[in-house]
Amino acid sequence: MKLTDYVQSVSLEDFGRPFIHEAQWNSRLRTTGGRFFPKDGHLDFNPKVYNELGLEIFRKIVRHELCHYHLYFQQKGYRHRDRDFKKLLKEVDGLRFVPPLKNQSNFLVYQCQSCQQTYQRKRKIDTKRYRCGVCHGNLVILNRPKD
């Protein structure tokens, strides 16, 4: 799929306005579905959203970014908090937030060997230095997130 061509077709069908800049994939995006760059007008999209959630959800994300795009070039409120943005997003049925992706869970899970208390942490714990807060037992790691 040619991304720029797809965004141009969504823009004409749903907004009745042309999209004349570039759209590109950005695999470094983690928590967002897309980004609008007012400086040069291009759009970035997260390929993981398209691959995991499908074309229907991805189209709603494209609509969201096109709301930013068209409102900016009309000198209207294009930010998330602006009334113009909220109104246009509702009219075109765009997504306000991206649904969570499948592999976004990157918590480490530790468990006490004595009392079975579990701990979820973002950062790694030194199990030789730290112990269970309930019974002071030894901690073991249950899972390792994918890097």
mmCIF file of C-alpha atoms in Angstrom:
data_model
loop_
_atom_site.group_PDB
_atom_site.id
_atom_site.type_symbol
_atom_site.label_atom_id
_atom_site.label_comp_id
_atom_site.label_asym_id
_atom_site.label_seq_id
_atom_site.Cartn_x
_atom_site.Cartn_y
_atom_site.Cartn_z
ATOM 1 C CA MET A 1 0.000 0.000 0.000
ATOM 2 C CA LYS A 2 1.334 3.416 -0.964
ATOM 3 C CA LEU A 3 0.810 5.379 2.249
ATOM 4 C CA THR A 4 0.726 8.873 0.732
ATOM 5 C CA ASP A 5 -1.786 7.757 -1.913
ATOM 6 C CA TYR A 6 -3.987 6.195 0.776
ATOM 7 C CA VAL A 7 -3.905 9.349 2.926
ATOM 8 C CA GLN A 8 -4.738 11.455 -0.147
ATOM 9 C CA SER A 9 -7.766 9.285 -0.913
ATOM 10 C CA VAL A 10 -8.997 9.421 2.720
ATOM 11 C CA SER A 11 -8.564 13.180 2.699
ATOM 12 C CA LEU A 12 -10.652 13.621 -0.460
ATOM 13 C CA GLU A 13 -13.352 11.131 0.576
ATOM 14 C CA ASP A 14 -13.799 12.162 4.218
ATOM 15 C CA PHE A 15 -12.801 15.846 4.213
ATOM 16 C CA GLY A 16 -13.366 16.951 0.620
ATOM 17 C CA ARG A 17 -9.932 18.594 0.688
ATOM 18 C CA PRO A 18 -6.634 17.539 -0.894
ATOM 19 C CA PHE A 19 -3.628 16.302 1.057
ATOM 20 C CA ILE A 20 -0.593 17.692 -0.762
ATOM 21 C CA HIS A 21 2.289 16.714 1.528
ATOM 22 C CA GLU A 22 4.047 13.418 2.323
ATOM 23 C CA ALA A 23 2.923 10.602 4.605
ATOM 24 C CA GLN A 24 5.465 8.100 5.838
ATOM 25 C CA TRP A 25 5.842 5.139 8.187
ATOM 26 C CA ASN A 26 7.744 5.694 11.432
ATOM 27 C CA SER A 27 8.472 2.464 13.298
ATOM 28 C CA ARG A 28 9.972 4.372 16.245
ATOM 29 C CA LEU A 29 6.515 5.531 17.367
ATOM 30 C CA ARG A 30 5.503 3.509 20.428
ATOM 31 C CA THR A 31 2.397 4.909 22.129
ATOM 32 C CA THR A 32 0.892 6.992 19.349
ATOM 33 C CA GLY A 33 -0.724 6.095 16.061
ATOM 34 C CA GLY A 34 0.560 9.070 14.117
ATOM 35 C CA ARG A 35 2.058 12.550 14.219
ATOM 36 C CA PHE A 36 1.495 15.784 12.331
ATOM 37 C CA PHE A 37 4.446 18.119 11.721
ATOM 38 C CA PRO A 38 3.253 21.717 11.216
ATOM 39 C CA LYS A 39 6.738 22.875 10.175
ATOM 40 C CA ASP A 40 6.684 21.019 6.851
ATOM 41 C CA GLY A 41 3.176 19.489 6.818
ATOM 42 C CA HIS A 42 4.122 15.819 6.628
ATOM 43 C CA LEU A 43 2.479 13.017 8.603
ATOM 44 C CA ASP A 44 4.093 10.028 10.328
ATOM 45 C CA PHE A 45 2.193 6.826 11.051
ATOM 46 C CA ASN A 46 2.952 3.847 13.269
ATOM 47 C CA PRO A 47 3.134 0.663 11.124
ATOM 48 C CA LYS A 48 2.452 -1.528 14.190
ATOM 49 C CA VAL A 49 -1.032 -0.008 14.496
ATOM 50 C CA TYR A 50 -1.836 -0.914 10.895
ATOM 51 C CA ASN A 51 -0.409 -4.451 11.210
ATOM 52 C CA GLU A 52 -2.045 -5.313 14.553
ATOM 53 C CA LEU A 53 -5.345 -3.413 14.537
ATOM 54 C CA GLY A 54 -6.249 -3.496 10.854
ATOM 55 C CA LEU A 55 -7.337 -1.061 8.170
ATOM 56 C CA GLU A 56 -10.562 0.112 9.836
ATOM 57 C CA ILE A 57 -8.814 1.412 12.980
ATOM 58 C CA PHE A 58 -5.907 2.727 10.917
ATOM 59 C CA ARG A 59 -8.304 4.773 8.762
ATOM 60 C CA LYS A 60 -9.693 6.427 11.913
ATOM 61 C CA ILE A 61 -6.130 7.309 12.958
ATOM 62 C CA VAL A 62 -5.476 8.789 9.514
ATOM 63 C CA ARG A 63 -8.636 10.895 9.963
ATOM 64 C CA HIS A 64 -7.315 12.094 13.329
ATOM 65 C CA GLU A 65 -4.033 13.257 11.832
ATOM 66 C CA LEU A 66 -5.821 14.824 8.864
ATOM 67 C CA CYS A 67 -7.927 16.847 11.319
ATOM 68 C CA HIS A 68 -4.685 18.358 12.647
ATOM 69 C CA TYR A 69 -3.454 18.872 9.102
ATOM 70 C CA HIS A 70 -6.514 20.583 7.594
ATOM 71 C CA LEU A 71 -7.279 22.749 10.617
ATOM 72 C CA TYR A 72 -3.684 23.962 10.779
ATOM 73 C CA PHE A 73 -3.717 25.114 7.156
ATOM 74 C CA GLN A 74 -7.114 26.793 7.674
ATOM 75 C CA GLN A 75 -5.659 28.761 10.641
ATOM 76 C CA LYS A 76 -8.137 27.160 13.043
ATOM 77 C CA GLY A 77 -7.569 25.396 16.352
ATOM 78 C CA TYR A 78 -5.664 22.235 15.410
ATOM 79 C CA ARG A 79 -4.535 21.092 18.862
ATOM 80 C CA HIS A 80 -6.252 18.362 20.899
ATOM 81 C CA ARG A 81 -7.723 20.844 23.372
ATOM 82 C CA ASP A 82 -9.255 23.151 20.726
ATOM 83 C CA ARG A 83 -12.995 23.193 20.055
ATOM 84 C CA ASP A 84 -12.498 23.174 16.263
ATOM 85 C CA PHE A 85 -10.412 20.001 16.494
ATOM 86 C CA LYS A 86 -12.888 18.160 18.723
ATOM 87 C CA LYS A 87 -15.807 19.138 16.486
ATOM 88 C CA LEU A 88 -14.126 18.053 13.236
ATOM 89 C CA LEU A 89 -12.870 14.797 14.768
ATOM 90 C CA LYS A 90 -16.415 13.920 15.793
ATOM 91 C CA GLU A 91 -17.797 14.794 12.337
ATOM 92 C CA VAL A 92 -15.385 12.507 10.478
ATOM 93 C CA ASP A 93 -15.487 9.701 13.084
ATOM 94 C CA GLY A 94 -11.798 9.782 13.953
ATOM 95 C CA LEU A 95 -10.183 8.146 16.974
ATOM 96 C CA ARG A 96 -9.212 10.307 19.930
ATOM 97 C CA PHE A 97 -6.858 7.656 21.381
ATOM 98 C CA VAL A 98 -5.148 4.620 19.886
ATOM 99 C CA PRO A 99 -6.283 1.280 21.337
ATOM 100 C CA PRO A 100 -3.453 -0.491 23.181
ATOM 101 C CA LEU A 101 -1.250 -2.728 21.077
ATOM 102 C CA LYS A 102 -0.730 -6.405 21.933
ATOM 103 C CA ASN A 103 2.940 -6.266 22.814
ATOM 104 C CA GLN A 104 2.894 -2.983 24.729
ATOM 105 C CA SER A 105 3.080 -4.782 28.064
ATOM 106 C CA ASN A 106 6.704 -4.444 28.993
ATOM 107 C CA PHE A 107 6.424 -4.895 32.745
ATOM 108 C CA LEU A 108 8.759 -7.157 34.633
ATOM 109 C CA VAL A 109 6.984 -9.479 37.068
ATOM 110 C CA TYR A 110 8.782 -10.599 40.221
ATOM 111 C CA GLN A 111 7.470 -13.097 42.767
ATOM 112 C CA CYS A 112 8.499 -13.895 46.323
ATOM 113 C CA GLN A 113 9.581 -17.501 46.772
ATOM 114 C CA SER A 114 8.172 -17.641 50.313
ATOM 115 C CA CYS A 115 4.768 -15.894 50.316
ATOM 116 C CA GLN A 116 4.101 -15.787 46.524
ATOM 117 C CA GLN A 117 3.585 -11.981 46.565
ATOM 118 C CA THR A 118 3.985 -10.584 43.012
ATOM 119 C CA TYR A 119 5.454 -7.241 41.988
ATOM 120 C CA GLN A 120 5.156 -5.496 38.609
ATOM 121 C CA ARG A 121 7.976 -3.139 37.773
ATOM 122 C CA LYS A 122 9.095 -1.164 34.745
ATOM 123 C CA ARG A 123 12.727 -1.250 35.829
ATOM 124 C CA LYS A 124 14.853 -4.244 36.624
ATOM 125 C CA ILE A 125 15.328 -5.097 40.316
ATOM 126 C CA ASP A 126 18.593 -6.452 41.718
ATOM 127 C CA THR A 127 17.266 -9.642 43.325
ATOM 128 C CA LYS A 128 20.492 -10.142 45.306
ATOM 129 C CA ARG A 129 20.064 -6.778 47.002
ATOM 130 C CA TYR A 130 16.279 -6.402 47.355
ATOM 131 C CA ARG A 131 13.800 -8.724 49.058
ATOM 132 C CA CYS A 132 10.037 -9.093 49.466
ATOM 133 C CA GLY A 133 8.400 -6.211 51.340
ATOM 134 C CA VAL A 134 5.918 -8.541 53.051
ATOM 135 C CA CYS A 135 8.015 -11.424 54.415
ATOM 136 C CA HIS A 136 11.604 -10.525 53.365
ATOM 137 C CA GLY A 137 11.820 -13.633 51.174
ATOM 138 C CA ASN A 138 13.911 -13.947 48.012
ATOM 139 C CA LEU A 139 12.521 -12.549 44.743
ATOM 140 C CA VAL A 140 12.624 -14.366 41.393
ATOM 141 C CA ILE A 141 11.747 -12.937 37.988
ATOM 142 C CA LEU A 142 8.780 -14.597 36.253
ATOM 143 C CA ASN A 143 8.946 -13.009 32.797
ATOM 144 C CA ARG A 144 11.321 -11.050 30.652
ATOM 145 C CA PRO A 145 9.894 -8.453 28.229
ATOM 146 C CA LYS A 146 10.833 -8.564 24.570
ATOM 147 C CA ASP A 147 13.274 -5.832 23.607
#
